[in-house]
PDB file of C-alpha atoms in Angstrom:
ATOM      1  CA  MET S   1      10.982  21.259  -9.540  1.00 95.00           C
ATOM      2  CA  ARG S   2      13.397  18.341  -9.734  1.00 97.00           C
ATOM      3  CA  ILE S   3      12.942  15.527  -7.235  1.00 98.00           C
ATOM      4  CA  LEU S   4      15.159  12.479  -6.808  1.00 98.00           C
ATOM      5  CA  PHE S   5      13.200   9.446  -5.607  1.00 98.00           C
ATOM      6  CA  VAL S   6      15.342   6.922  -3.715  1.00 98.00           C
ATOM      7  CA  CYS S   7      13.856   3.490  -3.092  1.00 97.00           C
ATOM      8  CA  SER S   8      14.673  -0.201  -3.180  1.00 95.00           C
ATOM      9  CA  GLY S   9      15.349  -1.834  -6.515  1.00 94.00           C
ATOM     10  CA  ASN S  10      16.201  -5.225  -5.039  1.00 93.00           C
ATOM     11  CA  ALA S  11      13.108  -6.880  -6.504  1.00 89.00           C
ATOM     12  CA  GLY S  12      14.305  -6.036 -10.009  1.00 91.00           C
ATOM     13  CA  TYR S  13      11.570  -3.432 -10.436  1.00 91.00           C
ATOM     14  CA  ILE S  14      10.197  -0.351  -8.680  1.00 94.00           C
ATOM     15  CA  SER S  15       7.177  -0.950  -6.453  1.00 93.00           C
ATOM     16  CA  PRO S  16       4.112   0.098  -8.486  1.00 92.00           C
ATOM     17  CA  PHE S  17       2.779   2.516  -5.861  1.00 93.00           C
ATOM     18  CA  ILE S  18       6.136   4.349  -5.775  1.00 96.00           C
ATOM     19  CA  LYS S  19       6.362   4.452  -9.563  1.00 95.00           C
ATOM     20  CA  GLU S  20       2.775   5.702  -9.852  1.00 95.00           C
ATOM     21  CA  GLN S  21       3.415   8.391  -7.232  1.00 97.00           C
ATOM     22  CA  ALA S  22       6.430   9.566  -9.226  1.00 97.00           C
ATOM     23  CA  GLU S  23       4.301   9.662 -12.370  1.00 96.00           C
ATOM     24  CA  ALA S  24       1.536  11.633 -10.622  1.00 97.00           C
ATOM     25  CA  ILE S  25       4.050  14.206  -9.356  1.00 98.00           C
ATOM     26  CA  THR S  26       5.637  14.424 -12.827  1.00 97.00           C
ATOM     27  CA  ALA S  27       2.203  15.038 -14.354  1.00 96.00           C
ATOM     28  CA  LEU S  28       1.957  18.198 -12.225  1.00 96.00           C
ATOM     29  CA  GLU S  29       4.885  19.805 -14.077  1.00 94.00           C
ATOM     30  CA  ASN S  30       7.758  18.420 -12.056  1.00 97.00           C
ATOM     31  CA  ASP S  31      10.741  16.275 -13.031  1.00 97.00           C
ATOM     32  CA  VAL S  32      11.176  13.070 -11.026  1.00 98.00           C
ATOM     33  CA  LEU S  33      14.138  10.718 -11.398  1.00 98.00           C
ATOM     34  CA  ILE S  34      14.095   7.373  -9.565  1.00 98.00           C
ATOM     35  CA  TYR S  35      17.310   5.947  -8.131  1.00 98.00           C
ATOM     36  CA  PRO S  36      16.823   2.237  -7.277  1.00 97.00           C
ATOM     37  CA  ILE S  37      18.990   0.973  -4.431  1.00 96.00           C
ATOM     38  CA  VAL S  38      20.494  -2.470  -5.012  1.00 95.00           C
ATOM     39  CA  GLY S  39      21.943  -4.131  -1.927  1.00 94.00           C
ATOM     40  CA  LYS S  40      20.600  -5.963   1.112  1.00 89.00           C
ATOM     41  CA  GLY S  41      20.767  -4.800   4.726  1.00 89.00           C
ATOM     42  CA  ILE S  42      22.221  -1.571   6.042  1.00 90.00           C
ATOM     43  CA  LEU S  43      25.682  -2.258   4.569  1.00 93.00           C
ATOM     44  CA  GLY S  44      24.187  -2.974   1.171  1.00 95.00           C
ATOM     45  CA  TYR S  45      22.214   0.260   1.312  1.00 95.00           C
ATOM     46  CA  LEU S  46      25.207   2.304   2.464  1.00 95.00           C
ATOM     47  CA  GLY S  47      27.124   0.956  -0.537  1.00 95.00           C
ATOM     48  CA  ASN S  48      24.864   3.160  -2.677  1.00 97.00           C
ATOM     49  CA  LEU S  49      25.801   6.420  -0.964  1.00 97.00           C
ATOM     50  CA  SER S  50      28.523   7.437  -3.426  1.00 97.00           C
ATOM     51  CA  ASN S  51      26.210   6.754  -6.388  1.00 97.00           C
ATOM     52  CA  ILE S  52      23.446   8.810  -4.779  1.00 97.00           C
ATOM     53  CA  LYS S  53      25.899  11.696  -4.375  1.00 97.00           C
ATOM     54  CA  LYS S  54      26.877  11.361  -8.058  1.00 97.00           C
ATOM     55  CA  LYS S  55      23.220  11.356  -9.049  1.00 97.00           C
ATOM     56  CA  ILE S  56      22.691  14.555  -7.065  1.00 97.00           C
ATOM     57  CA  GLN S  57      25.564  16.199  -8.958  1.00 97.00           C
ATOM     58  CA  GLU S  58      24.216  15.033 -12.334  1.00 97.00           C
ATOM     59  CA  PHE S  59      20.515  15.680 -11.775  1.00 97.00           C
ATOM     60  CA  SER S  60      20.670  18.700  -9.400  1.00 97.00           C
ATOM     61  CA  PRO S  61      17.441  17.896  -7.541  1.00 98.00           C
ATOM     62  CA  ALA S  62      15.789  20.379  -5.215  1.00 97.00           C
ATOM     63  CA  LEU S  63      15.375  17.526  -2.731  1.00 97.00           C
ATOM     64  CA  ILE S  64      15.341  13.774  -2.266  1.00 98.00           C
ATOM     65  CA  HIS S  65      12.126  11.878  -1.555  1.00 98.00           C
ATOM     66  CA  ALA S  66      13.115   8.517  -0.080  1.00 98.00           C
ATOM     67  CA  HIS S  67      10.670   5.646   0.344  1.00 97.00           C
ATOM     68  CA  TYR S  68      11.055   3.428   3.424  1.00 95.00           C
ATOM     69  CA  GLY S  69      13.383   3.966   6.363  1.00 94.00           C
ATOM     70  CA  LEU S  70      16.596   2.394   5.062  1.00 95.00           C
ATOM     71  CA  SER S  71      16.431   4.351   1.807  1.00 96.00           C
ATOM     72  CA  GLY S  72      15.802   7.438   3.899  1.00 96.00           C
ATOM     73  CA  LEU S  73      18.749   6.789   6.193  1.00 96.00           C
ATOM     74  CA  VAL S  74      21.326   6.400   3.412  1.00 97.00           C
ATOM     75  CA  SER S  75      19.847   9.470   1.686  1.00 97.00           C
ATOM     76  CA  CYS S  76      20.320  11.517   4.871  1.00 97.00           C
ATOM     77  CA  PHE S  77      24.023  10.690   4.946  1.00 96.00           C
ATOM     78  CA  GLN S  78      24.504  13.258   2.182  1.00 95.00           C
ATOM     79  CA  ARG S  79      23.900  16.825   3.313  1.00 91.00           C
ATOM     80  CA  THR S  80      23.705  18.581  -0.069  1.00 95.00           C
ATOM     81  CA  VAL S  81      19.921  18.531  -0.491  1.00 97.00           C
ATOM     82  CA  PRO S  82      17.072  18.099   2.010  1.00 97.00           C
ATOM     83  CA  VAL S  83      15.442  14.690   2.404  1.00 98.00           C
ATOM     84  CA  VAL S  84      11.761  13.841   2.723  1.00 98.00           C
ATOM     85  CA  ILE S  85      11.089  10.259   3.843  1.00 98.00           C
ATOM     86  CA  THR S  86       7.885   8.268   3.410  1.00 97.00           C
ATOM     87  CA  PHE S  87       7.541   5.426   5.921  1.00 96.00           C
ATOM     88  CA  HIS S  88       5.223   2.726   4.583  1.00 93.00           C
ATOM     89  CA  GLY S  89       4.879   0.261   7.454  1.00 85.00           C
ATOM     90  CA  SER S  90       7.460  -2.529   7.452  1.00 84.00           C
ATOM     91  CA  ASP S  91       9.978   0.091   8.587  1.00 87.00           C
ATOM     92  CA  ALA S  92       8.003   0.366  11.850  1.00 83.00           C
ATOM     93  CA  TYR S  93       7.428  -3.316  12.644  1.00 81.00           C
ATOM     94  CA  ILE S  94      10.715  -5.134  11.935  1.00 81.00           C
ATOM     95  CA  PHE S  95      12.891  -4.534  15.018  1.00 85.00           C
ATOM     96  CA  TYR S  96      16.302  -3.626  13.598  1.00 87.00           C
ATOM     97  CA  VAL S  97      14.742  -1.762  10.658  1.00 90.00           C
ATOM     98  CA  LYS S  98      12.605   0.201  13.115  1.00 92.00           C
ATOM     99  CA  LEU S  99      15.731   1.334  15.023  1.00 93.00           C
ATOM    100  CA  LEU S 100      17.398   2.518  11.807  1.00 94.00           C
ATOM    101  CA  SER S 101      14.158   4.166  10.692  1.00 94.00           C
ATOM    102  CA  LYS S 102      14.009   6.102  13.967  1.00 95.00           C
ATOM    103  CA  LEU S 103      17.492   7.477  13.224  1.00 95.00           C
ATOM    104  CA  ALA S 104      16.476   8.369   9.666  1.00 96.00           C
ATOM    105  CA  ALA S 105      13.371  10.149  10.965  1.00 95.00           C
ATOM    106  CA  LEU S 106      15.563  12.325  13.196  1.00 96.00           C
ATOM    107  CA  LEU S 107      17.972  13.228  10.370  1.00 96.00           C
ATOM    108  CA  SER S 108      15.388  13.997   7.682  1.00 97.00           C
ATOM    109  CA  SER S 109      13.929  17.386   6.782  1.00 96.00           C
ATOM    110  CA  PHE S 110      10.368  16.029   6.797  1.00 97.00           C
ATOM    111  CA  ASN S 111       8.666  12.697   7.453  1.00 97.00           C
ATOM    112  CA  ILE S 112       5.570  11.329   5.765  1.00 97.00           C
ATOM    113  CA  PHE S 113       3.762   8.451   7.442  1.00 96.00           C
ATOM    114  CA  VAL S 114       1.180   6.637   5.351  1.00 96.00           C
ATOM    115  CA  GLU S 115      -0.742   5.829   8.536  1.00 94.00           C
ATOM    116  CA  SER S 116      -0.791   7.337  12.039  1.00 92.00           C
ATOM    117  CA  LYS S 117       0.325   4.247  14.004  1.00 91.00           C
ATOM    118  CA  ILE S 118       3.555   4.174  11.973  1.00 93.00           C
ATOM    119  CA  GLY S 119       4.271   7.713  13.118  1.00 91.00           C
ATOM    120  CA  SER S 120       3.683   6.829  16.759  1.00 90.00           C
ATOM    121  CA  ARG S 121       6.142   3.927  16.508  1.00 91.00           C
ATOM    122  CA  ILE S 122       8.903   5.783  14.657  1.00 92.00           C
ATOM    123  CA  LYS S 123       8.348   9.331  15.977  1.00 85.00           C
ATOM    124  CA  GLY S 124      11.384  11.396  14.883  1.00 83.00           C
ATOM    125  CA  HIS S 125      11.022  15.198  14.949  1.00 86.00           C
ATOM    126  CA  ASN S 126       7.838  17.280  14.733  1.00 87.00           C
ATOM    127  CA  LYS S 127       7.998  17.999  10.996  1.00 94.00           C
ATOM    128  CA  ASN S 128       5.702  15.300   9.696  1.00 95.00           C
ATOM    129  CA  ALA S 129       2.351  14.537   8.094  1.00 96.00           C
ATOM    130  CA  ILE S 130       0.028  11.598   7.506  1.00 96.00           C
ATOM    131  CA  VAL S 131      -0.311  11.066   3.746  1.00 97.00           C
ATOM    132  CA  PRO S 132      -1.378   7.640   2.442  1.00 96.00           C
ATOM    133  CA  CYS S 133      -0.289   6.714  -1.063  1.00 96.00           C
ATOM    134  CA  GLY S 134      -2.898   7.492  -3.692  1.00 96.00           C
ATOM    135  CA  THR S 135      -4.716   5.220  -6.098  1.00 96.00           C
ATOM    136  CA  HIS S 136      -4.556   5.791  -9.856  1.00 95.00           C
ATOM    137  CA  LEU S 137      -8.235   5.983 -10.791  1.00 96.00           C
ATOM    138  CA  ASP S 138      -7.452   5.703 -14.499  1.00 95.00           C
ATOM    139  CA  VAL S 139      -5.787   2.347 -13.852  1.00 95.00           C
ATOM    140  CA  PHE S 140      -8.279   0.995 -11.319  1.00 97.00           C
ATOM    141  CA  TYR S 141     -11.886   1.498 -12.338  1.00 98.00           C
ATOM    142  CA  PRO S 142     -15.148  -0.506 -12.393  1.00 98.00           C
ATOM    143  CA  ILE S 143     -16.131  -2.655 -15.347  1.00 97.00           C
ATOM    144  CA  SER S 144     -18.754  -5.377 -15.694  1.00 96.00           C
ATOM    145  CA  LYS S 145     -17.966  -8.529 -13.711  1.00 97.00           C
ATOM    146  CA  SER S 146     -19.060 -10.750 -16.576  1.00 96.00           C
ATOM    147  CA  VAL S 147     -16.922  -8.849 -19.075  1.00 97.00           C
ATOM    148  CA  ALA S 148     -13.889  -9.002 -16.784  1.00 98.00           C
ATOM    149  CA  ARG S 149     -14.366 -12.756 -16.274  1.00 97.00           C
ATOM    150  CA  GLU S 150     -14.624 -13.326 -19.991  1.00 97.00           C
ATOM    151  CA  MET S 151     -11.442 -11.331 -20.606  1.00 96.00           C
ATOM    152  CA  ILE S 152      -9.356 -13.390 -18.166  1.00 95.00           C
ATOM    153  CA  GLY S 153     -11.060 -16.733 -18.609  1.00 96.00           C
ATOM    154  CA  LEU S 154     -12.906 -17.179 -15.309  1.00 96.00           C
ATOM    155  CA  ILE S 155     -16.096 -19.248 -15.142  1.00 96.00           C
ATOM    156  CA  GLN S 156     -19.145 -16.989 -14.917  1.00 95.00           C
ATOM    157  CA  GLU S 157     -21.056 -19.073 -12.329  1.00 93.00           C
ATOM    158  CA  GLU S 158     -18.156 -19.717  -9.915  1.00 95.00           C
ATOM    159  CA  LYS S 159     -17.308 -17.860  -6.685  1.00 96.00           C
ATOM    160  CA  TYR S 160     -13.872 -16.202  -6.659  1.00 97.00           C
ATOM    161  CA  ILE S 161     -11.970 -14.427  -3.903  1.00 98.00           C
ATOM    162  CA  LEU S 162      -8.876 -12.382  -4.757  1.00 98.00           C
ATOM    163  CA  PHE S 163      -6.153 -12.721  -2.115  1.00 98.00           C
ATOM    164  CA  SER S 164      -4.039  -9.621  -1.529  1.00 96.00           C
ATOM    165  CA  SER S 165      -0.617 -11.081  -2.362  1.00 96.00           C
ATOM    166  CA  ARG S 166       1.302 -14.254  -3.082  1.00 95.00           C
ATOM    167  CA  PHE S 167       0.471 -17.186  -0.842  1.00 96.00           C
ATOM    168  CA  ASP S 168       4.004 -17.593   0.575  1.00 95.00           C
ATOM    169  CA  ASN S 169       4.226 -14.056   1.982  1.00 94.00           C
ATOM    170  CA  SER S 170       4.008 -14.812   5.713  1.00 91.00           C
ATOM    171  CA  VAL S 171       2.952 -11.291   6.702  1.00 91.00           C
ATOM    172  CA  LYS S 172      -0.091 -11.586   4.420  1.00 95.00           C
ATOM    173  CA  ASN S 173      -1.212 -14.659   6.403  1.00 95.00           C
ATOM    174  CA  TYR S 174      -2.626 -16.868   3.644  1.00 96.00           C
ATOM    175  CA  GLN S 175      -3.295 -19.690   6.107  1.00 95.00           C
ATOM    176  CA  LEU S 176      -5.983 -17.571   7.776  1.00 95.00           C
ATOM    177  CA  ALA S 177      -7.562 -16.934   4.374  1.00 96.00           C
ATOM    178  CA  LYS S 178      -7.412 -20.617   3.425  1.00 95.00           C
ATOM    179  CA  LYS S 179      -8.903 -21.885   6.695  1.00 95.00           C
ATOM    180  CA  SER S 180     -11.632 -19.223   6.697  1.00 96.00           C
ATOM    181  CA  VAL S 181     -12.696 -20.101   3.149  1.00 96.00           C
ATOM    182  CA  GLU S 182     -12.744 -23.794   4.032  1.00 94.00           C
ATOM    183  CA  LEU S 183     -15.523 -23.080   6.579  1.00 93.00           C
ATOM    184  CA  LEU S 184     -17.812 -21.703   3.878  1.00 91.00           C
ATOM    185  CA  ASN S 185     -20.632 -23.987   2.761  1.00 75.00           C
ATOM    186  CA  LYS S 186     -19.885 -23.465  -0.914  1.00 79.00           C
ATOM    187  CA  ASP S 187     -17.135 -24.056  -3.455  1.00 88.00           C
ATOM    188  CA  THR S 188     -15.022 -20.920  -3.586  1.00 94.00           C
ATOM    189  CA  THR S 189     -11.695 -20.408  -5.327  1.00 96.00           C
ATOM    190  CA  ILE S 190      -8.986 -18.175  -3.845  1.00 97.00           C
ATOM    191  CA  ILE S 191      -6.858 -16.491  -6.504  1.00 97.00           C
ATOM    192  CA  GLU S 192      -3.233 -15.688  -5.660  1.00 97.00           C
ATOM    193  CA  LEU S 193      -2.138 -12.179  -6.631  1.00 96.00           C
ATOM    194  CA  ILE S 194       1.291 -12.768  -8.130  1.00 94.00           C
ATOM    195  CA  ASN S 195       3.143 -11.677 -11.293  1.00 92.00           C
ATOM    196  CA  LYS S 196       0.287  -9.525 -12.559  1.00 94.00           C
ATOM    197  CA  THR S 197       0.397  -6.227 -14.431  1.00 94.00           C
ATOM    198  CA  ARG S 198      -1.632  -3.318 -13.097  1.00 94.00           C
ATOM    199  CA  GLU S 199      -4.157  -3.876 -15.890  1.00 95.00           C
ATOM    200  CA  GLU S 200      -4.487  -7.543 -14.915  1.00 97.00           C
ATOM    201  CA  VAL S 201      -5.002  -6.624 -11.255  1.00 97.00           C
ATOM    202  CA  ASN S 202      -7.777  -4.259 -12.307  1.00 98.00           C
ATOM    203  CA  LEU S 203      -9.477  -7.048 -14.266  1.00 98.00           C
ATOM    204  CA  LEU S 204      -9.173  -9.454 -11.329  1.00 98.00           C
ATOM    205  CA  LEU S 205     -10.663  -6.958  -8.874  1.00 98.00           C
ATOM    206  CA  ASN S 206     -13.613  -6.524 -11.219  1.00 98.00           C
ATOM    207  CA  ALA S 207     -13.957 -10.225 -11.972  1.00 98.00           C
ATOM    208  CA  CYS S 208     -13.837 -11.540  -8.391  1.00 98.00           C
ATOM    209  CA  ASP S 209     -16.740 -11.572  -5.962  1.00 97.00           C
ATOM    210  CA  LEU S 210     -14.620 -10.002  -3.235  1.00 98.00           C
ATOM    211  CA  ALA S 211     -11.114  -8.946  -2.236  1.00 98.00           C
ATOM    212  CA  LEU S 212      -9.556 -10.489   0.890  1.00 98.00           C
ATOM    213  CA  LEU S 213      -6.746  -9.104   3.058  1.00 98.00           C
ATOM    214  CA  THR S 214      -5.765 -11.183   6.104  1.00 96.00           C
ATOM    215  CA  SER S 215      -2.449  -9.507   6.905  1.00 94.00           C
ATOM    216  CA  ILE S 216      -0.808  -9.567  10.325  1.00 92.00           C
ATOM    217  CA  SER S 217       0.353  -5.970   9.836  1.00 89.00           C
ATOM    218  CA  GLU S 218       0.035  -3.244   7.205  1.00 92.00           C
ATOM    219  CA  GLY S 219       0.568   0.457   6.804  1.00 91.00           C
ATOM    220  CA  SER S 220      -1.924   1.800   4.286  1.00 95.00           C
ATOM    221  CA  PRO S 221      -2.457  -1.167   1.953  1.00 96.00           C
ATOM    222  CA  GLN S 222      -2.809  -0.234  -1.711  1.00 96.00           C
ATOM    223  CA  PHE S 223      -4.722  -3.453  -2.322  1.00 97.00           C
ATOM    224  CA  ILE S 224      -7.644  -2.127  -0.274  1.00 98.00           C
ATOM    225  CA  LYS S 225      -7.715   1.249  -2.033  1.00 98.00           C
ATOM    226  CA  GLU S 226      -7.455  -0.383  -5.449  1.00 98.00           C
ATOM    227  CA  ALA S 227     -10.329  -2.723  -4.600  1.00 98.00           C
ATOM    228  CA  MET S 228     -12.355   0.274  -3.442  1.00 98.00           C
ATOM    229  CA  ALA S 229     -11.616   2.073  -6.712  1.00 98.00           C
ATOM    230  CA  CYS S 230     -13.088  -0.940  -8.551  1.00 98.00           C
ATOM    231  CA  ASN S 231     -16.151  -1.063  -6.250  1.00 98.00           C
ATOM    232  CA  CYS S 232     -15.154  -4.571  -5.189  1.00 98.00           C
ATOM    233  CA  PRO S 233     -16.586  -5.965  -1.912  1.00 98.00           C
ATOM    234  CA  ILE S 234     -13.867  -6.389   0.726  1.00 98.00           C
ATOM    235  CA  VAL S 235     -13.070  -8.420   3.827  1.00 98.00           C
ATOM    236  CA  SER S 236     -10.003  -7.360   5.816  1.00 97.00           C
ATOM    237  CA  THR S 237      -8.316  -7.814   9.145  1.00 96.00           C
ATOM    238  CA  ASP S 238      -8.172  -4.620  11.203  1.00 94.00           C
ATOM    239  CA  VAL S 239      -4.691  -3.503  10.196  1.00 93.00           C
ATOM    240  CA  GLY S 240      -3.153  -0.157   9.288  1.00 93.00           C
ATOM    241  CA  ASP S 241      -5.708   2.407   8.148  1.00 95.00           C
ATOM    242  CA  VAL S 242      -8.129  -0.142   6.658  1.00 97.00           C
ATOM    243  CA  ARG S 243     -10.989   0.675   9.044  1.00 96.00           C
ATOM    244  CA  TRP S 244     -10.712   4.387   8.220  1.00 96.00           C
ATOM    245  CA  VAL S 245     -10.456   3.843   4.461  1.00 97.00           C
ATOM    246  CA  LEU S 246     -13.472   1.535   4.336  1.00 98.00           C
ATOM    247  CA  GLY S 247     -15.553   3.727   6.626  1.00 97.00           C
ATOM    248  CA  ASN S 248     -19.213   2.720   6.456  1.00 96.00           C
ATOM    249  CA  THR S 249     -19.043   1.500   2.858  1.00 98.00           C
ATOM    250  CA  GLU S 250     -21.664  -1.204   2.397  1.00 97.00           C
ATOM    251  CA  GLY S 251     -20.217  -4.506   1.234  1.00 97.00           C
ATOM    252  CA  CYS S 252     -16.893  -3.916   3.011  1.00 98.00           C
ATOM    253  CA  TYR S 253     -16.180  -5.763   6.264  1.00 97.00           C
ATOM    254  CA  VAL S 254     -13.473  -5.497   8.924  1.00 97.00           C
ATOM    255  CA  VAL S 255     -12.715  -8.401  11.250  1.00 94.00           C
ATOM    256  CA  SER S 256     -13.156  -7.094  14.805  1.00 83.00           C
ATOM    257  CA  GLU S 257     -10.193  -5.875  16.862  1.00 68.00           C
ATOM    258  CA  LYS S 258     -10.805  -8.470  19.589  1.00 65.00           C
ATOM    259  CA  SER S 259     -10.534 -11.259  17.057  1.00 61.00           C
ATOM    260  CA  ASN S 260      -7.342  -9.717  15.671  1.00 60.00           C
ATOM    261  CA  GLU S 261      -5.448  -9.722  18.961  1.00 55.00           C
ATOM    262  CA  LYS S 262      -3.853 -13.140  18.320  1.00 52.00           C
ATOM    263  CA  ARG S 263      -3.993 -13.317  14.560  1.00 54.00           C
ATOM    264  CA  GLU S 264      -0.396 -14.568  14.393  1.00 60.00           C
ATOM    265  CA  THR S 265      -1.594 -17.811  16.002  1.00 68.00           C
ATOM    266  CA  ILE S 266      -4.645 -18.102  13.707  1.00 84.00           C
ATOM    267  CA  SER S 267      -7.027 -18.931  16.547  1.00 89.00           C
ATOM    268  CA  ALA S 268     -10.272 -20.802  15.946  1.00 90.00           C
ATOM    269  CA  GLU S 269     -12.152 -17.638  16.903  1.00 91.00           C
ATOM    270  CA  LEU S 270     -10.343 -15.569  14.286  1.00 92.00           C
ATOM    271  CA  ILE S 271     -10.985 -18.174  11.582  1.00 93.00           C
ATOM    272  CA  LYS S 272     -14.689 -18.291  12.469  1.00 94.00           C
ATOM    273  CA  VAL S 273     -15.126 -14.493  12.542  1.00 95.00           C
ATOM    274  CA  THR S 274     -13.246 -14.073   9.255  1.00 96.00           C
ATOM    275  CA  SER S 275     -15.326 -16.812   7.632  1.00 96.00           C
ATOM    276  CA  ASP S 276     -18.534 -15.139   8.841  1.00 96.00           C
ATOM    277  CA  LYS S 277     -17.427 -11.871   7.241  1.00 97.00           C
ATOM    278  CA  LEU S 278     -16.668 -13.711   4.009  1.00 97.00           C
ATOM    279  CA  GLN S 279     -20.169 -15.153   4.083  1.00 96.00           C
ATOM    280  CA  GLU S 280     -21.665 -11.691   4.503  1.00 96.00           C
ATOM    281  CA  ALA S 281     -19.540 -10.259   1.706  1.00 97.00           C
ATOM    282  CA  LEU S 282     -20.453 -13.083  -0.673  1.00 97.00           C
ATOM    283  CA  LYS S 283     -24.169 -12.551   0.088  1.00 96.00           C
ATOM    284  CA  PHE S 284     -23.726  -8.843  -0.618  1.00 98.00           C
ATOM    285  CA  ALA S 285     -21.933  -9.616  -3.892  1.00 96.00           C
ATOM    286  CA  GLU S 286     -24.749 -11.952  -4.922  1.00 95.00           C
ATOM    287  CA  LYS S 287     -27.651  -9.666  -3.994  1.00 96.00           C
ATOM    288  CA  VAL S 288     -26.280  -6.155  -4.530  1.00 96.00           C
ATOM    289  CA  GLY S 289     -23.220  -6.712  -6.684  1.00 95.00           C
ATOM    290  CA  ARG S 290     -20.711  -3.945  -6.231  1.00 97.00           C
ATOM    291  CA  THR S 291     -19.956  -1.350  -3.551  1.00 98.00           C
ATOM    292  CA  LYS S 292     -19.623   2.437  -3.663  1.00 97.00           C
ATOM    293  CA  GLY S 293     -15.979   2.227  -2.677  1.00 98.00           C
ATOM    294  CA  ARG S 294     -14.818   4.471  -5.513  1.00 98.00           C
ATOM    295  CA  GLU S 295     -16.941   7.313  -4.136  1.00 97.00           C
ATOM    296  CA  ARG S 296     -15.280   6.806  -0.748  1.00 98.00           C
ATOM    297  CA  ILE S 297     -11.771   6.997  -2.254  1.00 98.00           C
ATOM    298  CA  ILE S 298     -12.647  10.285  -3.973  1.00 97.00           C
ATOM    299  CA  GLU S 299     -14.298  11.625  -0.812  1.00 97.00           C
ATOM    300  CA  LEU S 300     -11.136  10.902   1.211  1.00 97.00           C
ATOM    301  CA  GLY S 301      -8.877  12.485  -1.425  1.00 97.00           C
ATOM    302  CA  LEU S 302      -6.987   9.230  -1.952  1.00 98.00           C
ATOM    303  CA  ASP S 303      -6.768   9.489  -5.730  1.00 97.00           C
ATOM    304  CA  SER S 304      -3.215   9.803  -7.019  1.00 96.00           C
ATOM    305  CA  GLU S 305      -3.527  13.412  -8.229  1.00 97.00           C
ATOM    306  CA  THR S 306      -4.856  14.763  -4.918  1.00 97.00           C
ATOM    307  CA  VAL S 307      -2.151  12.921  -2.979  1.00 98.00           C
ATOM    308  CA  ALA S 308       0.533  14.194  -5.381  1.00 98.00           C
ATOM    309  CA  LYS S 309      -0.603  17.772  -4.735  1.00 98.00           C
ATOM    310  CA  LYS S 310      -0.299  17.223  -0.966  1.00 98.00           C
ATOM    311  CA  ILE S 311       3.224  15.864  -1.377  1.00 98.00           C
ATOM    312  CA  ILE S 312       4.281  18.744  -3.624  1.00 98.00           C
ATOM    313  CA  SER S 313       3.026  21.190  -0.987  1.00 98.00           C
ATOM    314  CA  ILE S 314       5.297  19.410   1.521  1.00 98.00           C
ATOM    315  CA  TYR S 315       8.249  19.765  -0.857  1.00 98.00           C
ATOM    316  CA  LYS S 316       7.603  23.494  -1.122  1.00 97.00           C
ATOM    317  CA  ARG S 317       7.340  23.844   2.657  1.00 96.00           C
ATOM    318  CA  VAL S 318      10.681  22.040   3.089  1.00 97.00           C
ATOM    319  CA  LEU S 319      12.375  24.263   0.505  1.00 96.00           C
ATOM    320  CA  ARG S 320      10.967  27.434   2.093  1.00 93.00           C
ATOM    321  CA  ASN S 321      12.348  26.385   5.463  1.00 86.00           C
ATOM    322  CA  LYS S 322      15.743  25.719   3.869  1.00 76.00           C
ATOM    323  CA  GLN S 323      16.073  29.326   2.697  1.00 62.00           C
TER     324      GLN S 323
END
């Protein structure tokens, strides 16, 4: 089966989780071609429509799989092949993007939501499914903390926390992370996750004492699943599907919903609760070491191959309905 992936290329590269999903689907005897959209805003995206139509003529895909609402909307403006859209989260929380995503969800042949709350916000028609993106277990896997630290030059005796993104990404809420760490009664270094290869991210997740996500909003954050795959202790705000993914995994902590109600304002209560969870996670890391998060990822079927099989089954359902 030939599938044309349509997604943003504005960053100068394809988002790793989209690229890895394409690779996982290709590994199951399919042919995936990625078309990266270059252009900002709805007009910039619509400027790609003629090129998408040309790509359809050249590649002859069975269908288009678009990632995010705006990519989905421009893809739906051609009517040659059916369109499956995956909504990842930001398409449901940014006002004008949400409106355009709602339109895309009505025009598509099938909608995939990586998390249920995204589906409730966007809605669309009744042909949809909840399918989080998978984690490549051959890329993210446990190795010795001491070995990982030696490989990337971290001090063996220090405490390190890996932050989920770059510090200047406002949605990721670094200020909450910074203020929560400052309350700890120990020297702890927060590492910014920026400009790293997948292999380097794997080493960092194994080298750090814990992974920290303080986001204001998320869909189904890959950072959490990748940390789980490395058996890294985790502290996270209660966003997206984090609570479900973590489950009852020891060494993984979710900041309570009550404390999350005003996380945009970074209240003193939220800082204190987050810091307390960090303290617990650091104690776990010191006494126990690593979690059994990888087992949880496999149990939930969130490895990349299992997720790819679910998506391929959706493709086949769409094509059957087209006949």
